[in-house]
Amino acid sequence: MELIKTEHLYLMQSKLKDQLLAWIESNKNWPILTTSIAKKWLIDGDGLKDRSITRDLNWGIPVEKEGQPWEGMENKVFYVWFDAPIAYISSTIDWAASKKMHSDYWKSWWLNDHGAKDVHYVQFMAKDNIPFHTLSFPATLLGANQSWKLVDYIKGFNWLTYEGGKFSTSQKRGVFMDQALDLFPSDYWRWWLLSNAPETSDADFTWTSFQSCINKDLADVLGNFVSRLTKFALSKYGKTIPEGKKYTQHEFDTVSEIEKIFESYDEAMTKIEIRKAASHLRKIWSIGNEYLQHSQPWMIIKTDKAEAAKVIRFAFNLMLFFSEISEPFIPETATKIKTCLRKSEAKIQWPSLEDNFTSIFEKVKVGEEFNPIENLFTKIEDGQANSLEEQFAGN
RNA sequence: GGGGGGUUAGCUCAGUUGGUUAGAGCAGAGCGCUCAUAACGCUUUGGUCACAGGUUCGAGUCCUGUACCCCCUACCA
């Protein structure tokens, strides 16, 4: 080890301590994880310390002053968490330019005196990043004294662990992005990661859990619903949504049951309670199977083809509804379902509780056609799960 | 050392401002169905809510202490 003497720039965030604390405390609905970490840094020990924002590294954004070399700052770069959040702003400028918006458009997102007061700004991050987003970046913005928009809500997460331990790139322990998408479609990962998001404490990824979650929730509950419906309809009525009777009590009851759960789902989404939302969504999917099971179109068709056709038509409407409300969790599958119903060109429509909810289940109409569809999800076999567990166990 | 989070059924987790018999999914058991990826539906067995005190008419829910797990407290991000 060699000690060297070096001079750095510091963000004098200690001067903003009271202002930051007042701001943190004004955000009453933030996750406890977020505020507790912020307060710990603010209050503990000597309170918020000034933080160096430059580093002696040979890579990074060079420290310059107004585009010119800065005496004493040669060979220095900015510390990433000083630099990176500023790119949140600059990326907005690039984005607005790419959309050919007028040159000041980005300001309506970032400056309160240019309309950013109307913006609801949410950040998502794991707990190790919380100090930079609750303290140093806000300090940077506040210190500039220019009416910069501060974040409205910080969704802090705990960590994801791997088979009871830490992920480790060096030890090749765990699955990483470069391999994950070669192994399974992105919706598999999305579903597991979201329905098991580390919201209250660290969450542990295990292949056993992954396998069970994907097979049960996606393949059995949602995938099988689509499969049994489309295959039955195809074999009995062909590709056309059949003429049938009008909806009766069973359909209306099913709609109101769905409406009730959808309300909770909608609320969980608004409050960014991800696990809770996922479980509501899963419950709504399962109502599809319950409906079919209780309606027994395979029995009824023997005596009353129009009655069975009604069941099929309603079930297709459930299917469309499922695709619309599943889009945040499994967008690729949602699109597959819409494509099957030949409605892929229609924009995903988040159902509104204001509307007549029953009308949502009348969008798939008699006479429309659907495309036969492959199984939405392939199950993960025990052998596959076991060998993956071995493959990614690390050194 | 200081601090944060967690500890609820075999497993993963919900439990709203403390209020009567603590919930869900998975796993287990039984029954049913056969359209479907042996999938689906119905019923059902599992909990002295980590432990010990305390406050209260009443605590998983509040307070104190203890134990265990994870994390933060790096010129690594």
XYZ file of C-alpha atoms (C1' of nucleotides) in Angstrom:
472
model
C 0.000 0.000 0.000
C 1.225 3.455 -0.848
C -0.130 6.604 0.725
C -0.468 9.538 -1.608
C -1.539 13.079 -1.003
C -4.331 14.295 -3.237
C -6.853 17.091 -3.313
C -10.507 16.601 -4.104
C -13.645 18.584 -4.648
C -16.304 18.168 -1.984
C -20.036 18.555 -2.040
C -20.767 20.641 1.035
C -23.974 18.842 1.762
C -23.610 19.328 5.508
C -24.763 22.896 4.988
C -28.033 21.584 3.675
C -28.593 19.133 6.481
C -31.623 20.859 7.989
C -33.192 21.477 4.622
C -32.703 17.846 3.613
C -34.058 16.550 6.893
C -37.164 18.705 6.580
C -37.658 17.440 3.048
C -37.220 13.801 4.028
C -39.632 14.215 6.905
C -42.193 15.881 4.688
C -42.433 12.687 2.639
C -44.616 10.789 5.028
C -45.585 7.934 2.726
C -42.107 6.824 1.702
C -41.064 3.279 2.499
C -39.561 3.006 5.944
C -36.454 1.523 4.393
C -35.901 4.701 2.393
C -36.418 7.224 5.165
C -34.575 5.247 7.807
C -31.444 5.009 5.700
C -31.637 8.692 4.860
C -32.094 9.708 8.465
C -29.296 7.481 9.610
C -26.877 9.373 7.378
C -28.358 12.724 8.320
C -28.527 12.359 12.057
C -26.135 9.701 13.245
C -22.761 10.543 14.676
C -21.590 13.933 13.498
C -24.519 14.192 11.134
C -24.291 14.512 7.390
C -20.702 14.727 6.235
C -19.454 16.568 3.195
C -18.627 14.139 0.483
C -15.827 14.121 -2.014
C -17.156 14.142 -5.541
C -13.921 13.487 -7.425
C -11.722 10.454 -7.740
C -8.223 9.654 -8.918
C -9.212 7.061 -11.439
C -8.164 6.614 -15.014
C -11.701 6.309 -16.300
C -14.825 8.380 -15.875
C -15.983 11.895 -16.624
C -13.013 14.286 -16.454
C -13.260 17.152 -13.999
C -13.308 20.383 -15.929
C -14.588 23.862 -15.375
C -16.967 25.107 -18.041
C -15.386 22.791 -20.561
C -11.853 23.949 -19.827
C -9.071 22.179 -17.946
C -9.181 22.904 -14.243
C -5.950 23.594 -12.503
C -5.251 21.015 -9.838
C -7.967 18.725 -11.173
C -5.946 17.133 -13.948
C -6.329 13.353 -14.152
C -9.345 13.411 -11.912
C -12.814 12.223 -12.716
C -16.159 12.798 -11.032
C -17.391 10.333 -8.495
C -20.063 8.261 -10.142
C -22.897 9.107 -7.780
C -22.269 12.783 -8.206
C -22.123 12.407 -11.932
C -24.708 9.753 -12.763
C -27.842 11.435 -11.373
C -27.024 14.555 -13.339
C -27.347 12.346 -16.379
C -30.972 11.802 -15.416
C -31.402 15.396 -16.468
C -29.130 15.398 -19.479
C -30.723 12.216 -20.760
C -34.059 13.999 -20.672
C -32.557 16.717 -22.833
C -31.393 14.093 -25.329
C -34.730 12.353 -25.199
C -36.633 15.570 -25.866
C -34.317 16.345 -28.756
C -34.857 12.898 -30.233
C -38.595 13.520 -30.046
C -38.011 16.791 -31.849
C -39.533 18.761 -29.013
C -38.605 22.405 -28.597
C -35.277 23.013 -26.930
C -36.768 24.004 -23.570
C -39.166 21.098 -23.382
C -37.023 19.134 -20.938
C -37.396 21.958 -18.441
C -41.067 21.144 -17.991
C -39.895 17.869 -16.441
C -37.140 19.246 -14.280
C -37.748 22.837 -13.290
C -40.625 23.683 -11.002
C -40.969 27.146 -12.493
C -41.299 25.580 -15.957
C -44.138 23.221 -15.144
C -42.341 20.382 -13.344
C -44.629 20.899 -10.368
C -47.121 18.699 -12.196
C -44.628 15.888 -12.634
C -44.840 12.898 -10.340
C -41.282 11.679 -10.130
C -40.611 8.166 -8.842
C -37.272 6.444 -8.448
C -36.702 2.740 -7.944
C -33.512 1.447 -6.392
C -31.900 -0.985 -4.017
C -30.974 0.105 -0.526
C -27.308 0.698 -1.241
C -28.195 3.567 -3.572
C -30.606 5.273 -1.249
C -28.133 7.707 0.360
C -27.175 9.159 -2.998
C -30.770 9.690 -4.042
C -32.126 10.921 -0.735
C -29.158 13.132 0.150
C -26.316 13.955 -2.197
C -28.271 14.340 -5.431
C -31.028 16.351 -3.737
C -28.270 18.408 -2.101
C -26.780 19.028 -5.527
C -30.149 20.208 -6.806
C -31.076 22.235 -3.742
C -27.634 23.785 -3.606
C -28.023 25.055 -7.140
C -30.924 27.229 -5.954
C -32.745 27.004 -9.261
C -36.133 25.421 -8.562
C -35.066 21.934 -9.574
C -37.659 19.231 -9.252
C -36.941 16.817 -6.394
C -38.050 13.222 -6.451
C -41.585 12.641 -5.143
C -41.282 9.010 -4.179
C -38.361 6.671 -3.717
C -39.238 3.020 -3.897
C -36.401 1.448 -1.952
C -35.763 -2.252 -2.251
C -33.735 -4.639 -0.207
C -31.409 -7.044 -1.917
C -31.813 -10.149 -3.935
C -29.694 -13.035 -2.770
C -28.858 -16.227 -4.607
C -29.521 -19.629 -3.080
C -29.029 -18.262 0.405
C -25.881 -16.232 -0.308
C -24.593 -13.337 -2.304
C -24.495 -13.080 -6.047
C -20.885 -12.923 -7.122
C -19.585 -12.170 -10.578
C -16.051 -13.152 -9.645
C -17.118 -16.475 -8.209
C -19.632 -16.985 -11.012
C -22.313 -17.454 -8.445
C -25.791 -16.702 -9.691
C -27.387 -15.835 -12.996
C -26.688 -12.524 -14.654
C -28.319 -10.584 -17.413
C -26.014 -11.817 -20.149
C -27.106 -15.416 -19.566
C -30.588 -15.015 -18.163
C -32.265 -14.145 -21.437
C -30.667 -17.089 -23.205
C -32.107 -19.424 -20.611
C -35.699 -18.240 -20.398
C -37.930 -15.583 -21.939
C -37.804 -12.238 -20.185
C -41.358 -12.605 -18.878
C -40.269 -15.568 -16.753
C -37.682 -13.409 -15.068
C -39.981 -10.437 -14.792
C -42.656 -12.486 -13.132
C -40.375 -14.073 -10.593
C -38.473 -10.902 -9.805
C -41.591 -8.791 -9.440
C -43.782 -11.239 -7.577
C -40.859 -11.860 -5.214
C -39.497 -8.324 -5.103
C -37.436 -7.680 -1.943
C -39.834 -5.083 -0.610
C -39.813 -5.776 3.122
C -36.608 -7.726 3.449
C -33.983 -9.389 1.289
C -35.425 -11.955 -1.084
C -33.687 -15.169 -1.995
C -33.618 -16.470 -5.542
C -33.636 -20.241 -5.704
C -34.165 -22.390 -8.754
C -36.756 -24.331 -6.820
C -38.758 -21.195 -6.186
C -38.284 -20.001 -9.755
C -39.436 -23.311 -11.155
C -42.464 -23.496 -8.899
C -43.471 -19.896 -9.558
C -43.193 -20.160 -13.322
C -44.835 -23.551 -13.611
C -47.638 -22.824 -11.224
C -48.480 -19.176 -11.799
C -47.637 -18.772 -15.440
C -47.984 -22.190 -17.038
C -50.743 -23.745 -14.955
C -52.877 -20.785 -14.034
C -52.573 -18.348 -16.930
C -51.037 -20.479 -19.688
C -53.352 -23.380 -19.195
C -56.396 -21.142 -19.132
C -55.518 -19.777 -22.545
C -54.592 -23.205 -23.788
C -57.748 -25.018 -22.714
C -59.949 -22.221 -23.965
C -58.407 -21.781 -27.401
C -58.073 -25.494 -28.042
C -61.618 -26.233 -26.999
C -63.007 -23.361 -29.037
C -60.985 -24.323 -32.066
C -62.097 -27.926 -32.038
C -65.777 -27.179 -31.451
C -66.385 -23.885 -33.215
C -63.389 -23.261 -35.400
C -61.520 -19.962 -35.417
C -64.589 -17.778 -35.129
C -65.974 -16.487 -31.872
C -69.295 -18.311 -31.907
C -72.782 -16.870 -31.771
C -74.242 -17.614 -28.374
C -76.669 -16.591 -25.707
C -76.476 -13.391 -23.718
C -74.539 -13.231 -20.499
C -76.447 -14.381 -17.449
C -75.973 -14.326 -13.717
C -72.828 -16.454 -13.688
C -71.031 -14.029 -16.006
C -72.223 -10.992 -14.085
C -71.126 -12.559 -10.818
C -67.750 -13.352 -12.300
C -67.399 -9.788 -13.521
C -68.163 -8.347 -10.131
C -65.771 -10.723 -8.447
C -63.064 -9.649 -10.871
C -63.964 -6.009 -10.437
C -63.468 -6.290 -6.701
C -60.028 -7.823 -7.006
C -59.076 -5.521 -9.828
C -59.806 -2.591 -7.552
C -57.274 -3.936 -5.054
C -54.844 -4.644 -7.860
C -55.220 -1.126 -9.201
C -54.664 0.300 -5.743
C -51.572 -1.816 -5.150
C -50.162 -0.654 -8.480
C -50.793 2.976 -7.601
C -49.067 2.529 -4.265
C -46.270 0.555 -5.940
C -46.831 -2.461 -3.743
C -45.450 -4.912 -6.214
C -45.754 -8.252 -4.490
C -49.262 -7.479 -3.443
C -50.169 -6.415 -6.966
C -48.734 -9.629 -8.378
C -50.776 -11.765 -6.048
C -53.960 -9.902 -6.958
C -53.157 -10.364 -10.617
C -52.626 -14.066 -10.122
C -55.932 -14.311 -8.306
C -57.701 -12.681 -11.241
C -56.127 -15.176 -13.648
C -57.322 -18.040 -11.513
C -60.875 -16.784 -11.810
C -60.640 -17.686 -15.481
C -60.124 -21.322 -14.617
C -62.790 -21.212 -11.939
C -65.255 -19.813 -14.428
C -64.557 -22.477 -17.018
C -64.611 -25.229 -14.465
C -67.965 -24.188 -13.101
C -69.462 -23.496 -16.513
C -68.335 -26.828 -17.962
C -68.764 -25.896 -21.620
C -67.468 -29.393 -22.588
C -70.555 -30.839 -20.912
C -73.072 -28.210 -21.890
C -72.133 -28.311 -25.529
C -73.678 -31.758 -25.777
C -77.122 -30.396 -25.048
C -77.009 -26.639 -25.645
C -74.481 -25.374 -28.131
C -75.525 -21.726 -27.836
C -75.116 -21.798 -24.091
C -71.626 -23.257 -24.403
C -70.836 -20.654 -27.066
C -71.700 -17.938 -24.565
C -69.226 -19.412 -22.114
C -66.557 -19.442 -24.794
C -67.253 -15.864 -25.823
C -67.075 -14.680 -22.231
C -63.895 -16.654 -21.613
C -62.283 -15.018 -24.637
C -63.187 -11.698 -23.118
C -61.560 -12.743 -19.876
C -58.507 -13.624 -21.899
C -58.349 -10.184 -23.468
C -58.847 -8.581 -20.081
C -56.034 -10.682 -18.635
C -53.682 -9.533 -21.332
C -54.479 -5.894 -20.663
C -53.980 -6.041 -16.938
C -50.954 -8.344 -17.133
C -48.963 -6.047 -19.361
C -46.939 -4.432 -16.537
C -45.710 -7.822 -15.358
C -45.438 -9.922 -18.511
C -45.571 -7.588 -21.515
C -44.420 -10.108 -24.092
C -47.073 -12.582 -23.079
C -49.674 -9.830 -23.028
C -48.804 -9.059 -26.616
C -48.950 -12.740 -27.562
C -52.455 -12.980 -26.186
C -53.567 -9.860 -27.997
C -52.048 -11.174 -31.187
C -53.957 -14.414 -30.724
C -57.136 -12.367 -30.482
C -56.048 -10.318 -33.484
C -56.091 -7.178 -31.423
C -52.372 -6.555 -31.307
C -52.788 -3.211 -33.014
C -55.045 -1.944 -30.246
C -53.276 -0.115 -27.464
C -53.218 -1.769 -24.089
C -56.076 -0.257 -22.135
C -55.894 -0.092 -18.411
C -59.469 -0.734 -17.310
C -61.161 2.144 -15.606
C -63.244 1.518 -12.539
C -65.324 4.518 -13.488
C -66.663 2.788 -16.550
C -69.377 0.234 -16.788
C -67.149 -2.662 -15.878
C -69.238 -5.283 -17.621
C -68.735 -3.571 -20.973
C -65.039 -4.386 -20.710
C -66.021 -8.006 -21.244
C -67.810 -7.345 -24.497
C -64.830 -6.306 -26.581
C -64.298 -9.702 -28.167
C -67.364 -9.982 -30.348
C -69.277 -12.689 -32.100
C -67.884 -13.335 -35.554
C -64.356 -12.137 -34.795
C -61.576 -14.595 -35.389
C -58.625 -15.700 -33.322
C -55.329 -17.351 -34.180
C -54.542 -20.754 -32.727
C -51.729 -20.273 -30.260
C -48.857 -22.333 -28.930
C -48.641 -22.843 -25.203
C -47.681 -19.518 -23.685
C -45.174 -21.002 -21.250
C -43.038 -24.092 -21.303
C -42.682 -25.662 -17.919
C -39.339 -25.993 -16.239
C -38.601 -29.646 -15.601
C -36.987 -30.881 -12.406
C -33.915 -32.058 -14.260
C -33.457 -28.668 -15.882
C -33.812 -26.850 -12.580
C -31.288 -29.149 -10.975
C -28.694 -28.763 -13.671
C -29.087 -24.989 -13.679
C -28.600 -24.966 -9.952
C -25.374 -26.847 -10.447
C -24.270 -24.751 -13.396
C -24.588 -21.449 -11.542
C -23.439 -22.539 -8.109
C -20.064 -20.869 -8.592
C -16.646 -21.927 -7.442
C -18.946 0.096 18.657
C -23.385 2.900 16.398
C -27.683 2.179 13.347
C -31.562 -0.004 9.956
C -34.532 -4.217 8.350
C -36.279 -9.063 9.478
C -38.080 -13.180 12.867
C -46.233 -15.227 11.658
C -48.455 -22.670 9.138
C -43.176 -27.666 6.238
C -41.618 -23.369 2.342
C -42.411 -18.083 0.482
C -45.057 -14.276 2.417
C -50.050 -10.920 3.845
C -51.750 -9.119 8.351
C -54.567 -2.040 7.580
C -55.493 3.196 13.087
C -54.469 -2.947 19.074
C -60.796 -5.799 19.169
C -64.277 -11.440 18.870
C -62.567 -18.551 16.027
C -54.503 -15.290 12.775
C -54.876 -15.254 6.266
C -52.881 -16.399 0.985
C -49.858 -19.122 -2.530
C -46.849 -23.511 -2.761
C -46.182 -28.333 -0.601
C -49.470 -32.472 2.007
C -54.526 -35.151 2.292
C -59.435 -36.254 0.179
C -63.127 -35.630 -3.642
C -64.667 -34.029 -8.499
C -63.854 -32.922 -13.821
C -61.720 -34.481 -18.490
C -61.722 -28.763 -22.420
C -56.435 -28.177 -21.184
C -49.124 -28.013 -20.609
C -51.210 -35.209 -15.568
C -53.238 -29.177 -16.321
C -58.220 -27.264 -13.723
C -62.154 -26.975 -9.719
C -63.989 -28.023 -4.701
C -62.961 -29.434 0.345
C -59.265 -30.035 3.939
C -54.745 -30.985 7.643
C -50.759 -27.548 9.411
C -49.333 -21.586 13.654
C -48.579 -20.958 22.540
C -47.560 -15.046 15.573
C -38.558 -15.931 17.857
C -38.209 -15.661 23.492
C -39.174 -13.017 28.320
C -41.484 -9.191 30.733
C -44.782 -4.751 30.579
C -49.056 -1.291 29.175
C -54.410 -2.441 28.265
C -60.921 -4.682 29.514
C -58.224 -6.752 25.204
C -51.607 -7.282 21.538
C -49.067 -10.761 15.864
C -50.327 -5.360 16.139
C -47.777 -0.555 21.370
C -43.270 -0.339 25.188
C -38.660 -2.669 27.375
C -35.094 -6.425 27.237
C -32.859 -10.973 25.017
C -31.599 -14.280 20.905
C -30.774 -15.312 15.814
C -30.442 -13.762 10.345
C -29.402 -9.843 6.660
C -27.584 -5.019 5.709
C -25.395 0.028 6.343
C -21.510 2.773 8.791
C -15.067 2.371 2.162
C -11.047 7.545 -1.813
C -16.394 0.051 -4.533
C -20.277 1.537 -6.798
